[in-house]
Coordinates of C-alpha atoms in Angstrom, one line a residue:
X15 CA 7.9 -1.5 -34.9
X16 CA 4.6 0.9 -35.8
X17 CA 5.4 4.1 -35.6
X18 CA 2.8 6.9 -35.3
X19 CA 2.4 9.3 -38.6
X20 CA 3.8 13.0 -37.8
X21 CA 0.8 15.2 -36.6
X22 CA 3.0 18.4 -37.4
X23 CA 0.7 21.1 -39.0
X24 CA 2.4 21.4 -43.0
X25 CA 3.0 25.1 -41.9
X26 CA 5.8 24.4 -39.4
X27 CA 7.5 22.6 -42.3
X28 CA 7.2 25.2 -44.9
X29 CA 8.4 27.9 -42.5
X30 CA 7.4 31.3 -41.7
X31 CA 7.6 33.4 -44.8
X32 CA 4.8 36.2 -44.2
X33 CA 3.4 37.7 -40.9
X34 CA 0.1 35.3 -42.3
X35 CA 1.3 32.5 -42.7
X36 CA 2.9 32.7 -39.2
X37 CA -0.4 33.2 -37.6
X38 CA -2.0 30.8 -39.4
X39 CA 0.4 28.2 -38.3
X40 CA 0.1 29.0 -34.5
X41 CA -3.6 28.7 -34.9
X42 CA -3.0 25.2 -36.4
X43 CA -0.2 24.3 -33.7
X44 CA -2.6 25.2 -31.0
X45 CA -5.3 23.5 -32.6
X46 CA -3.0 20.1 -33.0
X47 CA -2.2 20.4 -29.3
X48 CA -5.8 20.4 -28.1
X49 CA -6.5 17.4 -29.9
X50 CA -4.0 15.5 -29.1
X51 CA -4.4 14.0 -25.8
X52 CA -7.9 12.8 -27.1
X53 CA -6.7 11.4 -30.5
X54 CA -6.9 7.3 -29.8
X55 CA -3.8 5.4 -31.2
X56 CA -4.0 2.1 -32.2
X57 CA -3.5 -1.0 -30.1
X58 CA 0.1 -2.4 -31.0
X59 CA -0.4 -5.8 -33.0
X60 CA 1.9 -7.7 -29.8
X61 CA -1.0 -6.1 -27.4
X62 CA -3.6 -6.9 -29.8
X63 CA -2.4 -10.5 -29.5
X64 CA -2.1 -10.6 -25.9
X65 CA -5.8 -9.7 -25.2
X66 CA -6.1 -12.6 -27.7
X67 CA -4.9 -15.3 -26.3
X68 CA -6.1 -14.2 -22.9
X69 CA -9.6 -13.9 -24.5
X70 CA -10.0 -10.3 -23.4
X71 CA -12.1 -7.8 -25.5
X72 CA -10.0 -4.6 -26.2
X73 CA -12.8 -3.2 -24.7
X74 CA -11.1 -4.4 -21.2
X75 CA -8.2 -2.4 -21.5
X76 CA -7.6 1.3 -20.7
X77 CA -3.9 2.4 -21.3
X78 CA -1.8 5.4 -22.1
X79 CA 2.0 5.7 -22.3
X80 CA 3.4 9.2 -23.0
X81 CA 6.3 11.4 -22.1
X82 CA 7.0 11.3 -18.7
X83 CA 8.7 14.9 -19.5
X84 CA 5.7 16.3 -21.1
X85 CA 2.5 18.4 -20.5
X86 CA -0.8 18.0 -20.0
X87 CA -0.8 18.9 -24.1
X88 CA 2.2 16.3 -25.2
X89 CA 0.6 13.9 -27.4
X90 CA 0.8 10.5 -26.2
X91 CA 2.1 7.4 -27.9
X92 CA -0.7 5.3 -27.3
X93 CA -3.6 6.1 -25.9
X94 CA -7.0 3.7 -25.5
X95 CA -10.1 4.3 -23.6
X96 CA -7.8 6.5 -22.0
X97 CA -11.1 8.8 -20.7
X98 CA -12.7 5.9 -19.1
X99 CA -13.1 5.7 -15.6
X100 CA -11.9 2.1 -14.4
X101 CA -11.3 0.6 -10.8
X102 CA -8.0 0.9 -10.4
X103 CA -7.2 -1.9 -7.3
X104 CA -4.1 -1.2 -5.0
X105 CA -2.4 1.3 -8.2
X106 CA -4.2 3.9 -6.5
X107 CA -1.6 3.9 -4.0
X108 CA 0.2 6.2 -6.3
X109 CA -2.2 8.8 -5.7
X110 CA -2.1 8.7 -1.8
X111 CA 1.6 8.1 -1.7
X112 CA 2.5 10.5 -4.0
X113 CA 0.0 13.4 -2.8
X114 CA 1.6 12.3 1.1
X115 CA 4.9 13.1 0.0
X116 CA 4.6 16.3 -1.2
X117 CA 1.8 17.4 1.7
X118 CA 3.4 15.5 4.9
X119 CA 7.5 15.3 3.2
X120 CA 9.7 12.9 3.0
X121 CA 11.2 13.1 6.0
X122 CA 8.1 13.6 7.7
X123 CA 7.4 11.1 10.9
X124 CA 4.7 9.3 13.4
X125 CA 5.0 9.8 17.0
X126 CA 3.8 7.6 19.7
X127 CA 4.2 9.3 23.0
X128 CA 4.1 7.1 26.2
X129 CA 2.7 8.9 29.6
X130 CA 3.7 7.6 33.2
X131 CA 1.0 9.2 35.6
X132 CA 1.6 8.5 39.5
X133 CA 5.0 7.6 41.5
X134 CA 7.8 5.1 40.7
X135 CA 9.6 3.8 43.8
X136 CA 11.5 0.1 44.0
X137 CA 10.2 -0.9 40.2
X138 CA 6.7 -0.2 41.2
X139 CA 4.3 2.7 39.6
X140 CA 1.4 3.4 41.4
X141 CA -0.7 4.9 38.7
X142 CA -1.2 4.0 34.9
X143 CA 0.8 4.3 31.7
X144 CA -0.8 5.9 28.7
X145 CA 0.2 5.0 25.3
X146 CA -0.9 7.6 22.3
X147 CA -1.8 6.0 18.8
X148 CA -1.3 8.9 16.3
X149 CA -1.5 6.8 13.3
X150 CA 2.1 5.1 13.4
X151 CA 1.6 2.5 10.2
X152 CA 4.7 0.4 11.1
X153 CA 4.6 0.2 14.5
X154 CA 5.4 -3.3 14.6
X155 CA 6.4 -6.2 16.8
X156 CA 10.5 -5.0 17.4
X157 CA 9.7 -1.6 17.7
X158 CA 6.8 -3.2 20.5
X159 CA 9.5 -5.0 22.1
X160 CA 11.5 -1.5 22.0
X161 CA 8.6 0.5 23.4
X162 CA 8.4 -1.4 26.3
X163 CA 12.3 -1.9 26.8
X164 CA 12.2 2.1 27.6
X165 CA 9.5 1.6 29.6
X166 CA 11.3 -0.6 31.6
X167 CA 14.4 1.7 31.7
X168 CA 12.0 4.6 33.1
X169 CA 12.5 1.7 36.3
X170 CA 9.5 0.6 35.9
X171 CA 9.0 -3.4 36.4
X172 CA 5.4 -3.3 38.1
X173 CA 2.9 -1.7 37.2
X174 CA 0.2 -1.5 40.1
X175 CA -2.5 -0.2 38.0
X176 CA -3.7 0.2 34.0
X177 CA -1.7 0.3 30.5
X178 CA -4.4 3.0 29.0
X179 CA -4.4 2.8 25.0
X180 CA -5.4 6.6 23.4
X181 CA -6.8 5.8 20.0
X182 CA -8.6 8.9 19.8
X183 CA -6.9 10.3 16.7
X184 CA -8.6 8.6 14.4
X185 CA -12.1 8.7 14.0
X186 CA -13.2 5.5 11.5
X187 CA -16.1 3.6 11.5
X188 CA -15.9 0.3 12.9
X189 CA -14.9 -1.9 9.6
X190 CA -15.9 -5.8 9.1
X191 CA -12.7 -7.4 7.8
X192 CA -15.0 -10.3 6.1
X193 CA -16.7 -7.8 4.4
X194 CA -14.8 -7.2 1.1
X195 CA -14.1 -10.6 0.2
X196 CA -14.9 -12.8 2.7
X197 CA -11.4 -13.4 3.8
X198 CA -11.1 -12.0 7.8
X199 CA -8.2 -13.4 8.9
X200 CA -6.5 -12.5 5.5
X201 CA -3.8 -9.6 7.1
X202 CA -5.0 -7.1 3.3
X203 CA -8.3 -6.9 4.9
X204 CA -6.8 -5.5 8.4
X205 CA -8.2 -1.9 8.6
X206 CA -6.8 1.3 10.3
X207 CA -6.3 2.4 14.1
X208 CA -4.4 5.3 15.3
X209 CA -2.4 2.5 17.4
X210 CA -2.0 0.1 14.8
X211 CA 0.5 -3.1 16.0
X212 CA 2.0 -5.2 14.0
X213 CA -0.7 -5.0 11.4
X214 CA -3.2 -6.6 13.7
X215 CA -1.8 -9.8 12.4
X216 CA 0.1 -12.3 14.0
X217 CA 2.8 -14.6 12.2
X218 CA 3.2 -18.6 12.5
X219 CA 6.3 -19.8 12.0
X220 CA 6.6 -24.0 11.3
X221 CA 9.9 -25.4 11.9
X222 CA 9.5 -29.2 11.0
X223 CA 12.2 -31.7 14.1
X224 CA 12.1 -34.7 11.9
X225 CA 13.2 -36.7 14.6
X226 CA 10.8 -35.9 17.5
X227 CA 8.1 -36.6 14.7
X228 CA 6.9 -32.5 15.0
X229 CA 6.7 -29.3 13.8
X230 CA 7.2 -26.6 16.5
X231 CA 5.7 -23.5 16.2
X232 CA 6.7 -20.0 16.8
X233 CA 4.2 -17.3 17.6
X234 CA 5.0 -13.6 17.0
X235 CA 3.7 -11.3 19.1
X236 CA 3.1 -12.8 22.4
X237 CA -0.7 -12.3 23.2
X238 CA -1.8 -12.3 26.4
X239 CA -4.9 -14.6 27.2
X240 CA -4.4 -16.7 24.0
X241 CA -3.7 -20.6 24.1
X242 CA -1.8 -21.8 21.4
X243 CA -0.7 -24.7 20.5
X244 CA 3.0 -25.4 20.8
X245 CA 3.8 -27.9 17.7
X246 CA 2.3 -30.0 15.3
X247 CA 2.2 -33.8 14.3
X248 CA 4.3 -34.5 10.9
X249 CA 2.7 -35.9 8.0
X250 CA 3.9 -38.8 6.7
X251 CA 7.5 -39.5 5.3
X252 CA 7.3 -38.5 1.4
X253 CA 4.3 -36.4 2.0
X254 CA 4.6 -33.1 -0.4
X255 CA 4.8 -30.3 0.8
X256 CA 1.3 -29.2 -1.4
X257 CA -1.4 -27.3 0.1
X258 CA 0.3 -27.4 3.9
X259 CA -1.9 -24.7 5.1
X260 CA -5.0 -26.7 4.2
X261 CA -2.7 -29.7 5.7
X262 CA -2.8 -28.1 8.8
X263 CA -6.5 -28.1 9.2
X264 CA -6.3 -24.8 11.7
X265 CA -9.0 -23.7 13.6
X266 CA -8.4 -19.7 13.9
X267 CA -11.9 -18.0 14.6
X268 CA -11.5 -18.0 18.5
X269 CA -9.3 -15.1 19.6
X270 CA -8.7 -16.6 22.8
X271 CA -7.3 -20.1 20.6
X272 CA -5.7 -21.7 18.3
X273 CA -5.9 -25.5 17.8
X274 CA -4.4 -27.2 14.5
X275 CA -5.9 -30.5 13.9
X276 CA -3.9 -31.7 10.7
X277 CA -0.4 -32.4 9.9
X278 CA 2.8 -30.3 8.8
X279 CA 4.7 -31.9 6.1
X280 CA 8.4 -31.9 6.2
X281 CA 9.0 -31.5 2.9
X282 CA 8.2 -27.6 3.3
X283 CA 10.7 -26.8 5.7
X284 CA 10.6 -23.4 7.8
X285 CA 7.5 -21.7 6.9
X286 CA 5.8 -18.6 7.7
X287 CA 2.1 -17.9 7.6
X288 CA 0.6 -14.7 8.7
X289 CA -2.8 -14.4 9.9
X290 CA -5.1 -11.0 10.6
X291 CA -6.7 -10.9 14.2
X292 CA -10.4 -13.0 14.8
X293 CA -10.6 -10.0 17.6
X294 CA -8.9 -7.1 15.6
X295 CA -10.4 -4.6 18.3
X296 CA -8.8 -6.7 20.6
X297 CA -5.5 -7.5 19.5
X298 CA -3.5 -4.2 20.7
X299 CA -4.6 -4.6 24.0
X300 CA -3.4 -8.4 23.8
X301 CA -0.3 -7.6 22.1
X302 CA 0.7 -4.5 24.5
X303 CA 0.2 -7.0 27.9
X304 CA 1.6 -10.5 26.2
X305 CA 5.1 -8.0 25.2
X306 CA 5.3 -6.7 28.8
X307 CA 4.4 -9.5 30.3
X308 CA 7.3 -11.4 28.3
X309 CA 9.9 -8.8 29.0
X310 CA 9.3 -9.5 33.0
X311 CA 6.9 -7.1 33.6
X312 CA 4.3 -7.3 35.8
X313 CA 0.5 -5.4 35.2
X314 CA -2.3 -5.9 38.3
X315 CA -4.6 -4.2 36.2
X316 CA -5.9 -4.3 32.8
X317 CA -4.7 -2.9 29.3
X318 CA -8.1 -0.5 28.0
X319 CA -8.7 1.9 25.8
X320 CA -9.1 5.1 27.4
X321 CA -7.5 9.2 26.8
X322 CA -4.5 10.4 28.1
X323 CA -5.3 13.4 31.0
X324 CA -4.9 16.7 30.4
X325 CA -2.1 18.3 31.5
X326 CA 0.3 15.5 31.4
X327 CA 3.9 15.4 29.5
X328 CA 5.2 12.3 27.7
X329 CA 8.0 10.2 29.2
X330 CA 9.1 9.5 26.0
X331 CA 8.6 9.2 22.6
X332 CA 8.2 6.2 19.7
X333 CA 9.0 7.6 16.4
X334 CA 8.5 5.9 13.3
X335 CA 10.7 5.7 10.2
X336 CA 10.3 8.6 7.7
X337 CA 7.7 8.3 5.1
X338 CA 9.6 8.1 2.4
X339 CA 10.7 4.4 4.2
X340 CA 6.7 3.8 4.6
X341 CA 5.8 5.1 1.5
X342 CA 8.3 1.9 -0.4
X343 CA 6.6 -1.1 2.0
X344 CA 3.0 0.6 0.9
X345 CA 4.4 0.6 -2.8
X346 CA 6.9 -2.4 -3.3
X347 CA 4.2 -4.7 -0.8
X348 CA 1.1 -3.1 -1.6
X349 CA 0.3 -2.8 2.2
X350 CA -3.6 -1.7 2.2
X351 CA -3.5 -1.1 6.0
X352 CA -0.4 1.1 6.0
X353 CA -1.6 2.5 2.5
X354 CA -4.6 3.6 4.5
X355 CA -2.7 4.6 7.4
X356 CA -0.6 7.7 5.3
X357 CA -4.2 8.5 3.1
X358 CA -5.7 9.5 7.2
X359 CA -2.8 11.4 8.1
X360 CA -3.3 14.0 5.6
X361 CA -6.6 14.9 6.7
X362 CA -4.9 14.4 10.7
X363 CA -2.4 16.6 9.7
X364 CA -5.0 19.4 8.5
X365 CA -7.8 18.6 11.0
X366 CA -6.2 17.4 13.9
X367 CA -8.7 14.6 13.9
X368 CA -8.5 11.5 11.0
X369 CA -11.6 10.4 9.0
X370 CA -11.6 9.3 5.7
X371 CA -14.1 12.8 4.4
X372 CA -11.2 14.6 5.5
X373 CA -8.3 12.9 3.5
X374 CA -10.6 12.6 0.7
X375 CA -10.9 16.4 0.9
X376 CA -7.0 17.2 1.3
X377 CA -6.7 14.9 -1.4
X378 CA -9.2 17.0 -3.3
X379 CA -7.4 20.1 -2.6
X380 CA -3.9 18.7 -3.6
X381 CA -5.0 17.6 -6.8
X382 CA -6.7 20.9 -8.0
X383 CA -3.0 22.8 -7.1
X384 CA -0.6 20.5 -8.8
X385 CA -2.4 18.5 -11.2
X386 CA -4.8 20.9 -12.4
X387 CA -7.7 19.7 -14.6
X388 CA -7.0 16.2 -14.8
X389 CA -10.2 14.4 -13.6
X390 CA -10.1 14.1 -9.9
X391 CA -9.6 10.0 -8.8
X392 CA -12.7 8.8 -6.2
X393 CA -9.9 7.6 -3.8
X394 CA -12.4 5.9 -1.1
X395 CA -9.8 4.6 1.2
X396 CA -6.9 5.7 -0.3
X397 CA -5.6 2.0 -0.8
X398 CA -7.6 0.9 -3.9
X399 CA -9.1 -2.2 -1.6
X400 CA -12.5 -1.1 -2.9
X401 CA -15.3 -1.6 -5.3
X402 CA -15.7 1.9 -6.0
X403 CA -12.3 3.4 -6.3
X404 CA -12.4 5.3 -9.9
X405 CA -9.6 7.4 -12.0
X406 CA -8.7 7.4 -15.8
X407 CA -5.3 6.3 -17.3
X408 CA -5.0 9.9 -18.9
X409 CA -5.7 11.7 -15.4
X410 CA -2.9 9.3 -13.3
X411 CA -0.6 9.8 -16.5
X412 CA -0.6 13.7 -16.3
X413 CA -0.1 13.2 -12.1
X414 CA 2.8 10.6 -13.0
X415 CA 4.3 13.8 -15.2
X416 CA 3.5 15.7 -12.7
X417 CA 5.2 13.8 -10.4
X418 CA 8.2 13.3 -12.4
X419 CA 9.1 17.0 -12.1
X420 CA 8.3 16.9 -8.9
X421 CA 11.4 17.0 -5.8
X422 CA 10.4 14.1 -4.4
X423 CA 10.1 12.5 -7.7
X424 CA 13.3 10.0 -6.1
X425 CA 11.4 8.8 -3.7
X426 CA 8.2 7.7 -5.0
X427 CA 9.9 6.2 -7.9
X428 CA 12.3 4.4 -5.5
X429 CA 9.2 2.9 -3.7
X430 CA 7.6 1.6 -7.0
X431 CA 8.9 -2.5 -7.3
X432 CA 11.1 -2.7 -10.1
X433 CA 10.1 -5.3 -12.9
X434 CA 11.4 -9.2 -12.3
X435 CA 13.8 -7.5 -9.8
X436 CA 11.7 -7.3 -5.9
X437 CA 8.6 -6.3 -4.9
X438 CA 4.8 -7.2 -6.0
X439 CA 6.9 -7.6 -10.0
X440 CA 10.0 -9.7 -8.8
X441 CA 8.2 -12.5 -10.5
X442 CA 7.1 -10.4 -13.6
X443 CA 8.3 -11.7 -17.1
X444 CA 8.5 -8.2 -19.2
X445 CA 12.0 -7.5 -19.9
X446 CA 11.6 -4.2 -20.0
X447 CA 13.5 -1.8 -17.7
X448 CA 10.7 -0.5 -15.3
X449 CA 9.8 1.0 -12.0
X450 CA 5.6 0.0 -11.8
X451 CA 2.8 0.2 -9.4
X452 CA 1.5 -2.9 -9.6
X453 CA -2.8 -3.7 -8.8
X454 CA -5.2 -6.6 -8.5
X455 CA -8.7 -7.7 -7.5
X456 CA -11.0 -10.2 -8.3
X457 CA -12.0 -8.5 -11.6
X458 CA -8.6 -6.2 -12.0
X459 CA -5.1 -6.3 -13.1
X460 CA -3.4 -3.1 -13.3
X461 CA 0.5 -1.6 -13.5
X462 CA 1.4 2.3 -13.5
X463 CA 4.4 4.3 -13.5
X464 CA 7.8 4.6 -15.3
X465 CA 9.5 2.8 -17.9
X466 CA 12.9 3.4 -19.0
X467 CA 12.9 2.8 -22.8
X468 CA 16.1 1.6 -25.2
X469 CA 16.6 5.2 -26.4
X470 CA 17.1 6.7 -23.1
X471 CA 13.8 8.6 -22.8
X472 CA 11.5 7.4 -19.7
X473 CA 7.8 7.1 -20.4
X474 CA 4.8 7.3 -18.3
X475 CA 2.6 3.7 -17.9
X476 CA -0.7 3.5 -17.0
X477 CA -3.0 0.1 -18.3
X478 CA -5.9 -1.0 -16.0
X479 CA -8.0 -4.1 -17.5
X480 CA -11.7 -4.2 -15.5
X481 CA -13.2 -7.4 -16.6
X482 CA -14.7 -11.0 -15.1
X483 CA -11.7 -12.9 -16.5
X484 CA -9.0 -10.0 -15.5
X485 CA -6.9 -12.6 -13.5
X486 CA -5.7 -13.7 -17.0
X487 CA -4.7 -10.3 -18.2
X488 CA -0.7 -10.5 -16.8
X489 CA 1.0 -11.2 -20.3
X490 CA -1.5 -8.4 -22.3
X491 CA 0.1 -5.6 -19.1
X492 CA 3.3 -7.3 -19.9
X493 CA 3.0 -6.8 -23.4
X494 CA 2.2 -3.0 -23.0
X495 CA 5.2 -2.6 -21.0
X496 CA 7.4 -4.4 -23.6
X497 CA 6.3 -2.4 -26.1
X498 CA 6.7 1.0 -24.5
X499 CA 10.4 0.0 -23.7
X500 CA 11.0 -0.5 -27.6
X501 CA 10.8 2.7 -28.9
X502 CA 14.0 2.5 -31.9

């Protein structure tokens, strides 16, 4: 292995024998130190290779692995266009995640209070029910179900009036989900709320009954007002299992419908496709009325958005799991919407209202108390699901150090996926020992965070490839990480 010539001013060797020469070689030390985040070290020949074969310029690749002990001064072990701003895809989720859980703590929570207005006598309220988004990112279908469980035990079973949905704490524009990539119903594209259920996706499960000729499908939520389609023909004996969502031929644009007019080959067995609203708007409304309707409850009205009156006091509450349980889906999964969800609740938490100019300002803030002088990242949503998300290897290497020193360094390492074990890198082939923040778009392939090398030490990773054929860059990221591992 290469290993990178001593930069050690020749005074520290020959000692301090005068007053002079001790000056002198602190001058020289200090003079070393500056220069040393900026020196470039040369691409290892295994890395060099990789960019070959992927036919990738080195011009592609940003990286720097250095000390995750060390300063702002420690001079790295490799360092390459490490000053270049690049789009970093979803590895800017270490920003937000890790700025979240030093502002908001790791045991920090969402609550979802639930209001009763009016009088309950034999099951029946005369008046509405208010429920109060405040940005819960996992509020999904169980904890629904739940939700309206405790509803019911407030003896409630009619409601002679309105389920009301506050949604007032957030303040986002209205997003097009096709609008990024083309790809509405794709659940990555689903975009915040401050009652956010289930994702605003719903999940098909196929479960193929060989003899009745059929695939039965299971729908999850129940949505009221939607007509779906109860199984599906089976393809022919044999058939592969292939391409079975294209198979299926489904027709999902209609909110109010869904209609498959393909097959479902056996061969698959139980499968599982999740699908983003074609009504997103729409879909808590549906969801909150097709759950109470399914648990026995009864609605004469309507579900509609609406605030919660002044004055009144919550029945009860919904609480979420802590962050530091949010923070590993966001991490592990890469979940943009919940990734999104924690970036808002840093400026809700300041402001008492969410937009994205406020988190992008407590962000700002953060960053200029604990990480200093690094170059500030251009977080845009907080989620790296953007075009114009920016940072430098060098600046999210001195927050990784940062981080590592940090008391809730356990946590957001413990969220990061762990490489070829689970996560977004259960599949990866580096055999390197490795906790990374992994990131990809249509023109990037990122990883970032900690590798825990043969002699013991741990290392801070950061390697972002921007480039047209970046889909091909896996082995050259994998090839950094091996490398940074083998440091005897």
């Amino acid at each position: 292995m290469m290993k990178n010539r001593s930069r050690t001013p020749l005074c520290l060797r020959w000692g301090r024998a005068v007053w002079l020469a001790g000056v002198l070689c602190a001058a020289a030390v200090s003079s070393a130190q500056a220069q040393s985040t900026a020196a470039p070290v040369a691409l290892p020949p295994e890395v060099e290779a990789a960019l070959a074969r992927a036919k990738l310029p080195r011009e592609s690749l940003s990286v720097m692995v250095t000390d995750a002990q060390g300063t702002a001064r420690t001079q790295p072990r490799l360092a390459h266009r490490a000053q270049v701003q690049v789009n970093p895809a979803s590895v800017m989720k270490l920003v937000t995640t890790y700025a979240a859980l030093e502002q908001l703590g790791p045991a920090y929570v969402w609550n979802t209070p639930v209001y009763v207005q009016g009088t309950v006598q034999d099951g029946s309220l005369r008046g509405n029910v208010y429920i109060q988004g405040q940005g819960d990112p996992k509020m999904v279908m169980e904890r629904l179900w739940l939700l309206m469980r405790r509803l019911q035990a407030q003896g409630i079973q009619v409601i002679v009036g309105d389920i009301v949905l506050d949604r007032t704490a957030f303040d986002v524009p209205e997003h097009d989900p096709a609008r990024f990539d083309g790809e509405p119903l794709r659940p990555y594209n689903a975009s915040p709320d401050a009652l956010l259920l289930n994702y605003k996706s719903s999940v098909m499960t196929f479960v193929p009954d060989v003899p009745a000729g059929l695939a039965r499908i299971q729908y999850d939520p129940p949505l009221a007002g939607v007509q779906r389609q109860a199984s599906v023909a089976l393809a022919a004996a044999g058939t592969d299992c292939g391409d079975w969502r294209g198979a299926l031929r489904a027709e999902l644009a209609d909110p109010a419908k869904v209609v498959f007019q393909g097959v479902y080959p056996a061969a698959c067995g139980e499968r599982v496709w999740p699908v983003a609203a074609a009504d997103p708007r729409g879909f808590a409304a549906r969801a909150v009325e097709g759950m109470w309707r399914e648990l026995g409850g009864k609605l004469t009205g309507s579900v509609r958005d609406g605030k919660v009156p002044a004055g009144l006091k919550p029945a009860f509450v919904s609480t979420s799991p802590a962050l530091a349980e949010v923070v590993r889906d966001v991490n592990k999964y890469s979940n943009n919407v919940m990734a999104q969800h924690v970036f808002l609740t840093m400026a809700l938490q300041k402001n008492g209202v969410a937009t994205f100019d406020g988190a992008r300002e407590a962000l700002r803030q953060w960053w200029q108390a604990r990480v200093g002088d690094a170059e500030l990242p251009q977080a845009d949503n907080g989620a790296g699901l953007s075009r114009d998300a920016r940072l430098t290897a060098q600046a999210l290497a001195r927050m990784l150090q940062v981080a590592w020193q940090s008391p809730v360094m356990p946590d957001l390492v413990a969220s990061l996926p762990m490489s070829g074990v689970d996560g977004t890198l259960r599949r990866s082939q580096s055999r390197a020992s490795a906790h990374l923040k992994t990131g990809s778009l249509r023109d990037v392939m990122a990883v970032a965070g900690y590798v825990h090398a043969a002699s013991g030490r741990r290392y801070v990773l950061v390697a972002v490839v921007n480039h047209a054929n970046a889909g091909a860059a896996r082995p050259v990221l994998d090839a950094v990480v091996d490398w940074a591992a083998r440091d005897q």
